[in-house]
Structure formats: structure tokens, C-alpha cells
C-alpha positions in Angstrom: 19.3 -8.1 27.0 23.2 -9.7 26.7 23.5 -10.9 22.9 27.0 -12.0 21.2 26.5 -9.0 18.9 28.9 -5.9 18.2 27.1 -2.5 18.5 26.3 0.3 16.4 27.1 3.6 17.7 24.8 6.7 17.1 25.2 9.8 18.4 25.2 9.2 21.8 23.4 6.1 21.9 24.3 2.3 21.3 22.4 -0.1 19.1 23.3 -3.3 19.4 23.4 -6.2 16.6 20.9 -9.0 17.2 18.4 -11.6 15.6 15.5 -13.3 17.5 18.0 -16.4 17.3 20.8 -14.5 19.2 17.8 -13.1 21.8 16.9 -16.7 22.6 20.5 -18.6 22.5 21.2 -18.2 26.3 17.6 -17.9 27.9 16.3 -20.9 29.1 12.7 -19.8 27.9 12.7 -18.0 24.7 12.4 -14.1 24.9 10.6 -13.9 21.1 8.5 -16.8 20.3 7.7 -17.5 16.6 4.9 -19.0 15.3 2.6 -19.5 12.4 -1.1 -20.1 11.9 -2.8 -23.5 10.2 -6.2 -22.6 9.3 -5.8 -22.5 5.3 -6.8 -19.1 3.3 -9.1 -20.5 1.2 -11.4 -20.6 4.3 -10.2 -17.1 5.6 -13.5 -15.2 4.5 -16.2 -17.9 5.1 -14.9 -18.9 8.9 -15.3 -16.3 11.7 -12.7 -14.3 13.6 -9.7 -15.3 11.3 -7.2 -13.2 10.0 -5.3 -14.1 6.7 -2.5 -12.0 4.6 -5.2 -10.4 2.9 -6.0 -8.6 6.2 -3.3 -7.0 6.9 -2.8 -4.2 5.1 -0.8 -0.9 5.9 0.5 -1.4 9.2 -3.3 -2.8 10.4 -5.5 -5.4 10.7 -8.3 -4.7 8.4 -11.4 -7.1 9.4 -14.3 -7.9 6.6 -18.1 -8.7 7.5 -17.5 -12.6 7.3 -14.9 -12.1 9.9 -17.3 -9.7 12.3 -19.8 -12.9 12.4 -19.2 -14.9 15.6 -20.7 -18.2 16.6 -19.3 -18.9 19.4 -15.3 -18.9 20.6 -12.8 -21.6 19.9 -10.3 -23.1 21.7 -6.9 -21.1 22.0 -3.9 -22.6 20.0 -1.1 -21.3 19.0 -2.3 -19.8 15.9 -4.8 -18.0 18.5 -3.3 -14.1 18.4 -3.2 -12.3 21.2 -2.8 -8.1 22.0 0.8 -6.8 21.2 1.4 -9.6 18.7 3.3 -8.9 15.8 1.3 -10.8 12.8 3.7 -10.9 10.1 2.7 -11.7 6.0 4.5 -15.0 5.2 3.3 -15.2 1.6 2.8 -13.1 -1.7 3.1 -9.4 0.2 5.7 -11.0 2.2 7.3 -9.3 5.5 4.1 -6.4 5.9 3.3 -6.9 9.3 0.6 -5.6 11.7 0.6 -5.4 15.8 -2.6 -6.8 16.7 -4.8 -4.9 18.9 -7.4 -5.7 21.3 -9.9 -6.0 18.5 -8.2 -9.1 17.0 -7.3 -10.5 19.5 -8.4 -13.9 20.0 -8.8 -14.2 16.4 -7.0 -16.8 14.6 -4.3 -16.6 12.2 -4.0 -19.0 8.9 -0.8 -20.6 7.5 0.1 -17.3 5.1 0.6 -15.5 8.9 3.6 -15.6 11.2 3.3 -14.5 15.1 5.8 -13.1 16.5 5.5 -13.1 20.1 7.9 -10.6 22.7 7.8 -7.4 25.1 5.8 -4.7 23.4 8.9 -2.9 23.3 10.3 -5.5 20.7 7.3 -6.1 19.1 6.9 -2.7 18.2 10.4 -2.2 16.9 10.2 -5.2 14.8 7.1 -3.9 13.5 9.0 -0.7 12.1 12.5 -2.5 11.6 10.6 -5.0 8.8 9.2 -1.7 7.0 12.9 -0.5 6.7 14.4 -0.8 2.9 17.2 -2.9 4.2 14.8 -5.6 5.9 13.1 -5.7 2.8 16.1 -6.0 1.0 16.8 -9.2 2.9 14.0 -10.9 2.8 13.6 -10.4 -0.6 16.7 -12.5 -1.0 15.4 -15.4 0.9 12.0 -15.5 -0.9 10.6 -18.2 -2.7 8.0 -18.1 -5.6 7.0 -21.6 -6.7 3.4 -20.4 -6.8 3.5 -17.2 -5.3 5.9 -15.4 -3.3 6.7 -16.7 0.3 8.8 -16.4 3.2 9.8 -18.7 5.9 9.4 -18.2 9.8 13.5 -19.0 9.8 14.2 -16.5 7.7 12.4 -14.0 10.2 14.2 -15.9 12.9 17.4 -15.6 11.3 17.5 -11.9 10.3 19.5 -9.7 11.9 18.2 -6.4 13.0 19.6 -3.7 15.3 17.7 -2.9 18.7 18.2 0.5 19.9 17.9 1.2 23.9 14.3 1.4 24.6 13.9 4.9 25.1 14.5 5.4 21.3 11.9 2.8 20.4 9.3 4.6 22.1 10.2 7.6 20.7 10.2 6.2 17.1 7.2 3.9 18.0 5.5 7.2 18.9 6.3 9.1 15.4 5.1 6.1 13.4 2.2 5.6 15.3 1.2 9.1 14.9 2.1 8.8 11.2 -0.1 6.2 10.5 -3.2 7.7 13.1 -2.9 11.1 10.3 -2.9 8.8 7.4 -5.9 7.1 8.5 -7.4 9.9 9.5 -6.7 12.0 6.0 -8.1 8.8 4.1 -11.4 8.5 5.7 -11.6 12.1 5.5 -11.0 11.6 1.7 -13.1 8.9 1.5 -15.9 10.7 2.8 -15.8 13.6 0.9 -16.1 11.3 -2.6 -18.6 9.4 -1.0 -20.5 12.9 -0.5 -20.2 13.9 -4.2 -21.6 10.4 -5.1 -24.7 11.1 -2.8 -25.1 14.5 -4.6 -25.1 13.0 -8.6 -27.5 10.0 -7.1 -29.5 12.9 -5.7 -29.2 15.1 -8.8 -30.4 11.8 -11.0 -33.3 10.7 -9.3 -34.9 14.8 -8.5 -33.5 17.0 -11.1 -34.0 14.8 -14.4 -35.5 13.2 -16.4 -32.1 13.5 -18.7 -31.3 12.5 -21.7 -29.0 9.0 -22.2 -26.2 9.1 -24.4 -22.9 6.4 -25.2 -19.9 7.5 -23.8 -18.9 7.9 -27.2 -20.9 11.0 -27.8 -19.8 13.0 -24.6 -15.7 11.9 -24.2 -13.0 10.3 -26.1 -12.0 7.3 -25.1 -8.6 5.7 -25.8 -7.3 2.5 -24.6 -3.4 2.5 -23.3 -0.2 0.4 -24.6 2.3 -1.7 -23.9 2.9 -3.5 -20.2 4.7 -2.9 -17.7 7.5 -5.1 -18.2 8.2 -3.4 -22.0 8.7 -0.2 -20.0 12.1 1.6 -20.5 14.3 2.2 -17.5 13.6 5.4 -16.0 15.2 7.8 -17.9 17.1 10.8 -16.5 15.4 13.6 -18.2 11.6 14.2 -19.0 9.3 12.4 -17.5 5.8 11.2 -17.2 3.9 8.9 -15.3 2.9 5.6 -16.1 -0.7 4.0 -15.0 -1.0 -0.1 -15.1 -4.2 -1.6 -14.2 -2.9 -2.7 -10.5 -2.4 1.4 -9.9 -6.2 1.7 -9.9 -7.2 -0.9 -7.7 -8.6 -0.5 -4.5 -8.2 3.2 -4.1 -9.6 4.7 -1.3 -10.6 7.6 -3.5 -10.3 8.5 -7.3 -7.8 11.0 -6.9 -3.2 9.9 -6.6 -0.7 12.6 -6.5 2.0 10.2 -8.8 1.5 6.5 -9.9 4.5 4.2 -9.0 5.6 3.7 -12.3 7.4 6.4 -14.6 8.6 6.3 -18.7 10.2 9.0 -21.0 7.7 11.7 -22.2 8.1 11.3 -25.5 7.5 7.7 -25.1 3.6 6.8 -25.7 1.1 9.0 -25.7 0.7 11.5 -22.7 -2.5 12.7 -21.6 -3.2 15.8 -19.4 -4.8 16.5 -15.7 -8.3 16.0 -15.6 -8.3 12.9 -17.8 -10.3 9.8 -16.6 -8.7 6.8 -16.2 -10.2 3.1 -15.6 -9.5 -0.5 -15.8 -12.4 -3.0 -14.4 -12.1 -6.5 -12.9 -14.7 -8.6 -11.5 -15.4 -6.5 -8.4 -16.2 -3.7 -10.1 -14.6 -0.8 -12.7 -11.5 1.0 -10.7 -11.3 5.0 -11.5 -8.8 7.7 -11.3 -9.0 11.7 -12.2 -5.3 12.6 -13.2 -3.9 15.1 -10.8 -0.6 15.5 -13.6 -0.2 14.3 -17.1 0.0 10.6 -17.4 0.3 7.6 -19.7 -1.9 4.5 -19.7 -0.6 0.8 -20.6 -2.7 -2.1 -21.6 -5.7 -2.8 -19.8 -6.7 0.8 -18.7 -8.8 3.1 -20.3 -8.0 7.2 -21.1 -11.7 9.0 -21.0 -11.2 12.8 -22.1 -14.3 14.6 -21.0 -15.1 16.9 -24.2 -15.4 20.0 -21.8 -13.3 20.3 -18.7 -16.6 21.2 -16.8 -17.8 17.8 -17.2 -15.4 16.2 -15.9 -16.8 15.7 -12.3 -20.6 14.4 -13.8 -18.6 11.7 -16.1 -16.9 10.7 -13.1 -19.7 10.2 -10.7 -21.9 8.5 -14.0 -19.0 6.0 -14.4 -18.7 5.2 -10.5 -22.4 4.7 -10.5 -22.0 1.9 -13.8 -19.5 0.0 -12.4 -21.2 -2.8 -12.7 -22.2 -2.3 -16.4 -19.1 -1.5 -16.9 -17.7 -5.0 -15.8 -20.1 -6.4 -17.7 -18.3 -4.8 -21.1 -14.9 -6.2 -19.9 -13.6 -9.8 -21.4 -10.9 -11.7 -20.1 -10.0 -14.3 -16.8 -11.7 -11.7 -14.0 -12.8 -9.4 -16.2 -10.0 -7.1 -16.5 -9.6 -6.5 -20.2 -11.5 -3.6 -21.2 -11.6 -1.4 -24.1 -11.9 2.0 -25.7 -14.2 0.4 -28.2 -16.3 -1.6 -25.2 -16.6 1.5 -23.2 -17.7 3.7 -26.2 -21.2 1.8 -26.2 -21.8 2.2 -22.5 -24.5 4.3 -21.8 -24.5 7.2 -19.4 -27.2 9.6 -18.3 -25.9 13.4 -19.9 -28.3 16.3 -18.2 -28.3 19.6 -20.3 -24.8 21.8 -20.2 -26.4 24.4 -17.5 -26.8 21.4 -15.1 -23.5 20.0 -15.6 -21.8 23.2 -15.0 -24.0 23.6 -11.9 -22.8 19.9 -11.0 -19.4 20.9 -11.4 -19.7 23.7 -9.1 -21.3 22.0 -6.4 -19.0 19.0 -5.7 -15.8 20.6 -6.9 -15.0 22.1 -3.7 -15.5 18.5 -2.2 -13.0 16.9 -4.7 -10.4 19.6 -3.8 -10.6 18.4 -0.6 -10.2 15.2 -0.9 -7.3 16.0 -3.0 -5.7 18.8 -0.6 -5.9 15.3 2.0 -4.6 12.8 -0.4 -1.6 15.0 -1.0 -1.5 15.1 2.6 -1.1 11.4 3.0 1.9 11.3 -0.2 4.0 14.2 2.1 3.6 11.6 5.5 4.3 8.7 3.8 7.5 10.3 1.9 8.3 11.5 6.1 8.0 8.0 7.0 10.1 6.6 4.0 12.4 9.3 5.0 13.0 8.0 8.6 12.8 3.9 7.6 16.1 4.6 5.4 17.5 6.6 8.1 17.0 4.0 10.7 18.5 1.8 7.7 21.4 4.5 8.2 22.1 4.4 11.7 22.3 0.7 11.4 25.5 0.9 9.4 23.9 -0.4 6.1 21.3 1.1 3.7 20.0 -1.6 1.1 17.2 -1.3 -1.7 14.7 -4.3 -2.1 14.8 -5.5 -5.6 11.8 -5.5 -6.3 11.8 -1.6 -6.7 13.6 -2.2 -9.8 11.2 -5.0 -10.7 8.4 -2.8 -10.5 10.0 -0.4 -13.2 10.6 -3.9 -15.2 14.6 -3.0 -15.2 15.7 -6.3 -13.7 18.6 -4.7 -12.0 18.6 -3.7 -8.2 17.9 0.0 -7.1 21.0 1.2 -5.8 21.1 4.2 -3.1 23.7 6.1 -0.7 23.6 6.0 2.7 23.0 9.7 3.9 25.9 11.5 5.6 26.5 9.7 9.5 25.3 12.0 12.2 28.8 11.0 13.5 32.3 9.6 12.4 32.5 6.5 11.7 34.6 3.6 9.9 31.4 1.7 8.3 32.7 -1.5 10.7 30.8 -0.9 13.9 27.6 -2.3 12.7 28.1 -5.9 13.4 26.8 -7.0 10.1 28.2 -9.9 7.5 31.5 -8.0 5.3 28.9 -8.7 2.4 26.3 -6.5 3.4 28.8 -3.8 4.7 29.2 -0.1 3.1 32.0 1.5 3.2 31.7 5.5 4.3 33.3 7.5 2.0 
């Protein structure tokens, strides 16, 4: 592959300085093909075999039952996917991409998906390169946001990227790949194990009883949480604590997260300690965590304090099993605002103390587990954050996407060093713009 690009120099191997424009300037039949679907994403869930953004979530292609449903194939287009593809998000989670596998492929990809079309050994690099803070970085300065965040195929066409010889992609390809295999792996393990301690309370409700049913208010303490995330103070540079918004609850694979995204002073707000219950609902259903480390709750989310330690794991499980009632307390567009006051008439079946403890007992070991695994998946995700900014390194630039500091509500961009170079070097070999170039110091 000859591209008009200056090289990057690595130890002992050479990266060179490219962009899908520069890989198809001199080939009389393009070498990465770029493409986007047309079906729209309204239709997504109701139309067979289609993938939309909504599918493509960490690093895969997630399908839903409306998609497993087949009637029959369609005509191939060129929104028709194909193995190896690269299927990249074009609007509101823009640039997470997914290589499409022989499952989905086939399937066809709406407008809010761009294909990107190569040698596997491209494809996959891409893959990785767009996960890497710089490419964020980048496309975060092209995106538009008229309704909702999106990106343009030229963009993706336009960016540059380095491409390291290909015995390096394989190797990295390799690592992520494994990476992702453990994660998945960790999280269904997770999963499972909450999903076993739910069979146990149904179990224990339907044989052991019949129980006594109480309001929440008579057995915990709830409290509802302050403030949004956009009257959050920077992070500050001594104590600590985290911060849970309503967004940090959804969708989690299981009820248990080792830190929330979001951060504040400790004296700021009112902190509550491991083992507190927190919840915010929306229409699909109420969304639970059990704090792992002390934690503060804005608007919208719920703090439930067990009154006894031991009964932490029954109010758990009685709250997963009332989601739906629980929705049915909550007010609001979606159902997402819920209350201390709402929740405190909810009511809850409370077996004697004896059982509870017995409860306690029985499916702790299972939520240790899933915790030990959740854990687990925070230590491979900070490896793989770990090697997407050194890639970021080795390309002679190390950029922060801005929305990082968005997220904290700061408004300013999140700065960082590159790491010390494996070898010397003058911070000009990379073949980037003089605007996006660090100097070494």
C-alpha cells in the first residue's frame, strides 16, 4: 500500500500516515469502499434482518427478537452488510463501530449506519483505530447536533489514521479481540449469577411464605438525590465521591458498578455508604444498583437505605421483582421522574427477620461473584483504554474527545500527556496537520 503520507517511526517498525482518501487516490478501483444504509430507524425493530445504531453496542452487533424473525430474503444493495464489514454509528453514539460477522451478514443496515468496506486486515484496524481517544477527538470536532448528534461518511473518509505493517495489526487485533471475548464472557457470567438470586427470592415467595406486606417506608429510608449533572462542580483535586445520574443506571447488565462515570467533592451533597440501593425508573422498567463505594445521587434517582445491612439482598430482589409497579409510581415524559415520597408507598412483601438473614446468606455468595466478575471487566477495560492511548502515542499525537469534559459538565476539553516515546523522537515524524502536533518535551 504506496500513500503520499510521511511515516511514524516505532521502535523498530514504521507506521505510515494515511486516510481512506489517500488509500484510494491512485487505485483505479477503490481499496476501502464507503457506504451507508437507507432503510430509516424508525422501522429498525419492526422490519426483519436490519441493523440500526441501536444495535451496535460495545464492539458487536447485538440482534433483538424482531430482527431474528425472517420472511424471506431481500435483494442485496448496498446497504446489504456483508462478513468483515466494518458497520460504523453515523448518528447520536457517533463513530462506535462493530465488524460484522457471519451472523449479520446479509442483514441490512439503515441510514444512522456507515459500511466500511476493505481487507480484513484494514477493517480490523479501523475498528480499533476509531476506539482510540485521538479518533474520538476528531470526530467529535466534525459532529453535528441539529437534532441529535451525527457524523458524516466524509468525515470518516477524510480522517487520517496511521496503519501499522500488518503483522502489528494482527497482533493488536488479537489482544482486543481477546479483551472483548473476557468481557463478554465475565458479563454473562455476572448476569447469570443475578439472574440465579432472582430465581431464589421468586422461589422463596411462592414456597416459604405466606409474608407479611409492608411500604417501603416501614423497612428503608428512602431519599431522593439533587442537583443535575450539568450543576456539577469540576472535579476537584482532593476528596472525592461518586456521583450517580439516572443514565448510570440504565441498562446494566447486573446491579452491581465498581465507579460511576461522574465524580463531585465529598463534602458537596449528601454521600451515602456501600450497600445503599439506588434506582431511577423509565418506561421499560425501574433500573437498580447496590453501591460497591460511597456515592451521591442527583435528580431523578432514588437512595433506599435498608434499615439492617442483612436486608439488603431481599429489598433488592423485592424491588427487581416490582419494576413494573414501580414505573407505574414514576411521573414525567417516559416515566423517569421518581421519588422518595412515590417509592415510600410501594409495597413490598417483608418475611420475618430469621428468613431474611437466611436470604442473605444464601445468595450472598452469588452476588460476590458477580461482583469479583464485574470488577473483572473495569481492570480489562482500563487495559484496553490503556493500549487505545498508547496506540494514540505511537501515532505521534494523543488527543482527549470533548465530550469527557462534557460529561463532568466543565465545558472545557480534558487535557492529557502523551506517555514517554518508546524511542527518541522530534514530535514531527507523524505526518499529521502542525495543529494537531505535540511537541515532546
Amino acid at each position: 500500500m504506496e500513500a503520499e503520507a510521511d511515516p511514524v517511526e516505532s521502535g523498530t517498525t514504521v507506521w505510515r500516515t494515511t486516510s481512506i482518501e489517500i488509500e484510494n487516490e491512485n487505485e483505479r478501483e477503490q481499496k476501502i469502499r464507503t457506504t451507508c444504509g437507507f432503510v430509516d430507524d424508525k422501522d429498525a425493530d419492526k422490519t426483519p434482518r436490519v441493523v440500526s445504531s441501536i444495535f451496535v453496542r460495545d464492539g458487536r452487533i447485538l440482534a433483538t427478537p424482531a430482527n431474528e424473525y425472517r420472511t424471506g430474503e431481500s435483494p442485496p444493495s448496498r446497504a446489504t452488510l456483508r462478513e468483515d464489514d466494518l458497520a460504523v454509528v453515523l448518528v447520536r453514539r457517533v463513530g462506535e463501530s462493530a465488524l460484522v460477522t457471519s451472523e449479520h451478514a446479509g442483514w441490512t443496515a439503515t441510514r444512522s449506519i456507515g459500511i466500511i468496506r476493505a481487507e480484513p486486515l484494514i477493517v480490523r484496524w479501523l475498528h480499533i483505530w476509531l476506539q482510540t481517544p485521538t479518533a474520538k477527538a476528531r470526530i467529535d470536532e466534525d459532529v453535528t447536533a441539529h437534532v441529535e448528534p451525527t457524523v458524516s461518511l466524509d468525515t470518516l473518509r477524510q480522517m487520517l489514521f496511521p496503519l501499522p505493517p500488518p503483522d502489528v495489526i494482527s497482533a493488536y487485533h488479537r489482544a482486543f479481540s481477546l479483551i472483548e471475548e473476557m468481557i463478554s464472557l465475565y458479563r454473562e457470567s455476572a448476569r447469570k449469577s443475578v439472574e440465579l438470586a432472582d430465581a431464589l427470592h421468586k422461589d422463596w415467595v411462592s414456597s416459604h411464605g405466606p409474608w407479611e406486606s409492608r411500604s417501603l417506608a416501614k423497612v428503608a429510608k428512602p431519599k431522593t438525590g439533587k442537583g443535575s449533572e450539568r450543576s456539577l462542580l469540576p472535579p476537584p483535586m482532593g476528596p472525592s465521591t461518586d456521583v450517580v445520574a439516572p443514565r448510570d443506571l440504565y441498562d446494566l447488565p447486573v446491579p452491581h458498578v465498581p465507579r460511576f462515570r461522574l465524580s463531585g467533592p465529598a463534602e458537596a451533597g449528601e454521600s451515602y455508604p456501600p450497600g445503599t440501593i439506588m434506582l431511577s425508573a423509565r418506561s421499560d422498567g425501574a433500573h437498580i444498583a447496590v453501591l460497591n463505594r460511597s456515592a451521591t445521587p442527583l435528580r431523578s434517582v432514588v437512595a433506599i437505605r435498608p434499615a439492617e445491612d442483612e436486608d439488603r439482598w431481599w429489598l433488592l430482589h423485592e424491588l427487581r421483582s416490582r419494576s413494573g409497579d414501580i414505573v407505574g409510581l414514576a411521573q414525567g415524559q417516559n416515566s423517569r421522574e421518581i421519588s422518595a415520597l412515590a417509592l415510600k408507598r410501594l409495597k413490598i412483601t417483608w418475611p420475618d427477620r430469621f428468613s431474611r438473614a437466611e436470604f442473605h446468606t444464601e445468595v450472598g455468595p452469588l452476588h460476590e461473584a458477580a461482583q469479583l466478575l464485574v470488577s473483572k471487566i473495569a481492570t480489562l477495560h482500563d487495559l484496553r483504554n490503556a493500549l487505545l492511548r498508547d496506540i494514540s502515542a505511537k501515532a505521534g499525537i494523543l488527543r482527549e474527545p470533548t465530550t469527557k469534559s462534557a460529561e463532568q459538565g466543565t465545558g472545557v476539553p480534558h487535557s492529557a500527556k502523551i506517555p514517554t516515546p518508546r524511542v527518541d523522537r522530534t514530535g514531527h515524524e507523524s505526518g499529521w496537520p502542525p495543529k494537531y502536533r505535540w511537541a515532546h518535551e
